[in-house]
Amino acid sequence: FNTPRRIAVVGAVHIAQELVPMAAHVGFDVTVIDPRQAFASPERFPGVSLSTDWPDAALRALDIDPRTAVVTLTHDPKLDD
């Protein structure tokens, strides 16, 4: 049996607000990662998992595998590096 298809979106930005519902609609288990709680909020991303950990810690906790896509959208050196 395969593990579920997952997508980790790093950066709770405007592009993510469009991408996340589409990914969830086609069956991905979606996690939005952004330590900025004002951006990674249930109001902006209803019905998906949210992590306000720093991306390195969040991705380790997510335990990514070959069926996990990682999309980085932050454009912020504090988060990207």
N, CA and C of each residue as an Amber inpcrd file, in Angstrom:
protein
   243
   0.8300000  -1.1730000   0.0000000   0.0000000   0.0000000   0.0000000
   0.8760000   1.2390000   0.0000000   0.5060000   2.2050000  -0.8020000
   1.2460000   3.4610000  -0.8470000   0.8490000   4.3740000   0.3020000
   1.7980000   5.1970000   0.7040000   1.4790000   6.2440000   1.6680000
   0.6780000   7.3250000   0.9460000  -0.0420000   8.1620000   1.6780000
  -0.8250000   9.2230000   1.0220000   0.0800000  10.2040000   0.2860000
  -0.4360000  10.7940000  -0.7720000   0.2850000  11.8760000  -1.4490000
   0.1850000  13.1050000  -0.5650000   1.3400000  13.7230000  -0.3260000
   1.3680000  14.8920000   0.5560000   2.0660000  16.0510000  -0.1370000
   1.7350000  17.2460000   0.3150000   2.4260000  18.4390000  -0.1590000
   2.6660000  19.3410000   1.0470000   3.9060000  19.7670000   1.1860000
   4.2820000  20.7200000   2.2280000   4.5400000  22.0490000   1.5460000
   3.7760000  23.0450000   1.9180000   3.9090000  24.3740000   1.3320000
   4.5910000  25.2640000   2.3650000   5.8080000  25.6840000   2.0600000
   6.5680000  26.5420000   2.9670000   6.3430000  27.9870000   2.5390000
   5.6730000  28.7080000   3.3990000   5.3480000  30.1030000   3.1110000
   3.8550000  30.2770000   2.9230000   3.2050000  30.8530000   3.9000000
   1.7520000  31.0520000   3.8520000   1.4380000  32.3780000   3.1730000
   1.8520000  32.4870000   1.9190000   1.7210000  33.7300000   1.1560000
   0.4860000  33.6650000   0.2480000   0.2670000  34.7290000  -0.5240000
  -0.9180000  34.7960000  -1.3770000  -0.9780000  33.6660000  -2.3990000
   0.1480000  33.2890000  -2.9740000   0.1460000  32.1860000  -3.9360000
  -0.2970000  30.8980000  -3.2450000   0.1330000  30.7100000  -2.0240000
  -0.2600000  29.5130000  -1.2690000  -1.7680000  29.4670000  -1.0390000
  -2.3830000  30.6390000  -0.8820000  -3.8330000  30.6670000  -0.6680000
  -4.6010000  30.1400000  -1.8750000  -4.0190000  30.1780000  -3.0360000
  -4.6380000  29.6030000  -4.2320000  -4.2210000  28.1450000  -4.4280000
  -2.9540000  27.8470000  -4.1680000  -2.4190000  26.5070000  -4.3730000
  -2.9910000  25.4850000  -3.4010000  -3.0830000  25.8440000  -2.1450000
  -3.4930000  24.8940000  -1.1010000  -4.8840000  24.3110000  -1.3530000
  -5.9160000  25.1070000  -1.6380000  -7.2250000  24.5030000  -1.9020000
  -7.2260000  23.5920000  -3.1300000  -6.4490000  23.9590000  -4.1630000
  -6.3840000  23.1010000  -5.3580000  -5.7310000  21.7650000  -5.0250000
  -4.6390000  21.7970000  -4.2650000  -3.9520000  20.5600000  -3.8950000
  -4.8450000  19.6850000  -3.0220000  -5.5420000  20.2830000  -2.0870000
  -6.4590000  19.5160000  -1.2330000  -7.6000000  18.9230000  -2.0630000
  -8.0870000  19.6790000  -3.0160000  -9.2050000  19.2290000  -3.8570000
  -8.8450000  17.9790000  -4.6720000  -7.5910000  17.8830000  -5.1110000
  -7.1900000  16.7200000  -5.9160000  -6.6340000  15.5800000  -5.0660000
  -6.7370000  15.7090000  -3.7430000  -6.4290000  14.5780000  -2.8820000
  -5.1190000  14.6020000  -2.1250000  -4.3680000  15.6930000  -2.2120000
  -3.1360000  15.7810000  -1.4300000  -3.4590000  16.0530000   0.0360000
  -2.6760000  15.4620000   0.9270000  -2.6990000  15.8090000   2.3440000
  -1.7790000  17.0200000   2.4710000  -2.3360000  18.1900000   2.7590000
  -1.5990000  19.4530000   2.6850000  -1.1850000  19.9270000   4.0730000
   0.0690000  20.3750000   4.1670000   0.5650000  21.0410000   5.3680000
   1.1750000  22.3760000   4.9500000   0.7300000  23.4410000   5.5770000
   1.2840000  24.7710000   5.3390000   2.2430000  25.0700000   6.4890000
   3.4690000  25.4780000   6.1260000   4.5200000  25.7270000   7.1120000
   4.9380000  27.1850000   7.0300000   4.8020000  27.8900000   8.1470000
   5.2500000  29.2720000   8.2170000   5.2580000  29.6750000   9.6850000
   6.4130000  30.1240000  10.2160000   6.4440000  30.4980000  11.6290000
   5.6730000  31.7800000  11.9370000   5.2600000  32.4960000  10.9110000
   4.5000000  33.7330000  11.1200000   3.0310000  33.3690000  11.3050000
   2.5970000  33.3530000  12.5660000   1.2410000  32.8920000  12.8850000
   0.1580000  33.7570000  12.2620000   0.4540000  35.0010000  11.9820000
  -0.5390000  35.8630000  11.3330000  -0.8230000  35.3900000   9.9120000
   0.1500000  34.7320000   9.2820000  -0.0320000  34.2270000   7.9260000
  -0.5420000  32.7810000   7.9290000   0.0590000  31.9320000   8.7430000
  -0.3330000  30.5150000   8.7990000  -1.4710000  30.3640000   9.8000000
  -2.6450000  30.7850000   9.4050000  -3.7990000  30.7580000  10.3100000
  -4.9290000  29.9330000   9.6990000  -5.7800000  29.3780000  10.5550000
  -6.9330000  28.6120000  10.0460000  -7.8900000  29.4540000   9.2110000
  -7.9280000  30.7440000   9.4700000  -8.8010000  31.6140000   8.6820000
  -8.3090000  31.7280000   7.2370000  -7.0030000  31.7350000   7.0550000
  -6.4360000  31.8320000   5.7100000  -6.3470000  30.4830000   5.0260000
  -6.2080000  29.4040000   5.8130000  -6.0240000  28.0610000   5.2580000
  -6.9440000  27.0640000   5.9860000  -8.2330000  27.1550000   5.7390000
  -9.1620000  26.2640000   6.4450000  -9.0350000  24.8090000   5.9750000
  -9.1290000  23.9130000   6.9190000  -9.2200000  22.4890000   6.5930000
  -7.9160000  21.7950000   6.2640000  -6.7650000  22.4560000   6.4670000
  -5.4870000  21.7990000   6.2180000  -4.6220000  21.9000000   7.4720000
  -3.5770000  21.0830000   7.5060000  -2.6520000  21.1210000   8.6380000
  -1.7810000  22.3580000   8.5510000  -1.5510000  22.9720000   9.6980000
  -0.6980000  24.1500000   9.7740000   0.4420000  23.8930000  10.7400000
   1.6210000  24.3690000  10.4000000   2.7640000  24.3020000  11.2910000
   3.3720000  25.6860000  11.3930000   3.5300000  26.1730000  12.6160000
   4.1890000  27.4540000  12.8250000   5.6250000  27.2560000  13.3160000
   6.1570000  26.0640000  13.1090000   7.5680000  25.8130000  13.3770000
   8.3900000  26.4000000  12.2350000   9.6940000  26.5840000  12.4770000
  10.5840000  26.9860000  11.3960000  10.6470000  25.8600000  10.3800000
  10.8280000  26.1640000   9.1120000  10.7480000  25.1400000   8.0640000
  11.6380000  23.9240000   8.2840000  12.8700000  24.1090000   8.7630000
  13.7400000  22.9440000   8.9520000  13.1640000  21.9850000   9.9780000
  12.6500000  22.5020000  11.0700000  12.0520000  21.6430000  12.1030000
  10.7370000  21.0340000  11.6150000   9.9330000  21.8290000  10.9260000
   8.6390000  21.3300000  10.4400000   8.8170000  20.2110000   9.4230000
   9.7820000  20.3550000   8.5150000  10.0030000  19.3110000   7.5080000
  10.5580000  18.0430000   8.1420000  11.4200000  18.1830000   9.1530000
  11.8950000  16.9860000   9.8690000  10.7270000  16.2690000  10.5320000
   9.8550000  17.0230000  11.1790000   8.7000000  16.4270000  11.8590000
   7.7320000  15.7840000  10.8720000   7.6530000  16.3440000   9.6780000
   6.7510000  15.8060000   8.6590000   7.2540000  14.4840000   8.1060000
   8.5560000  14.2400000   8.2420000   9.1600000  12.9910000   7.7770000
   8.8390000  12.7620000   6.3000000   9.3260000  13.6760000   5.4620000
   9.0160000  13.6070000   4.0360000   9.5320000  12.3100000   3.4140000
   8.8090000  11.8380000   2.4280000   9.1450000  10.5960000   1.7320000
   8.9900000  10.8320000   0.2310000   9.2070000   9.8140000  -0.6060000
   9.1120000  10.0270000  -2.0670000   7.7260000  10.4640000  -2.5610000
   6.6810000  10.3240000  -1.7640000   5.3410000  10.7470000  -2.1880000
   4.9740000  12.1160000  -1.6110000   5.9910000  12.8420000  -1.1330000
   5.7790000  14.1700000  -0.5660000   6.4250000  15.2190000  -1.4590000
   5.6340000  16.1890000  -1.8840000   6.1660000  17.3300000  -2.6380000
   6.3990000  18.4720000  -1.6580000   7.4700000  19.2240000  -1.8810000
   7.7670000  20.3970000  -1.0610000   7.7830000  21.6100000  -1.9860000
   6.9640000  22.5960000  -1.6670000   6.8700000  23.8210000  -2.4550000
   7.3030000  24.9720000  -1.5490000   8.3060000  25.7260000  -1.9770000
   8.7740000  26.8620000  -1.1750000   8.3550000  28.1580000  -1.8570000
   7.6690000  28.9980000  -1.1020000   7.1110000  30.2340000  -1.6430000
   7.4620000  31.4680000  -0.8230000   8.4040000  31.3730000   0.0840000
   8.5770000  32.4340000   1.0700000   9.2590000  33.6920000   0.5670000
  10.3540000  33.6000000  -0.1440000  11.1360000  34.7610000  -0.5950000
  11.6190000  35.5900000   0.5860000  11.9190000  34.9430000   1.6970000
  12.4120000  35.6150000   2.8850000  13.6480000  34.8690000   3.3660000
  14.8350000  35.4780000   3.3310000  16.0560000  34.7600000   3.6870000
  16.0160000  34.0970000   5.0600000  15.3120000  34.6950000   6.0290000
  15.2240000  34.0720000   7.3570000  14.5820000  32.6940000   7.2680000
  13.6340000  32.5260000   6.3710000  12.9290000  31.2580000   6.2290000
  13.5850000  30.3650000   5.1870000  14.0170000  30.9430000   4.0740000
  14.5910000  30.1520000   2.9840000  15.9070000  29.4870000   3.3680000
  16.7690000  30.2360000   4.0570000  18.0820000  29.7020000   4.3840000
  17.9930000  28.6720000   5.4830000
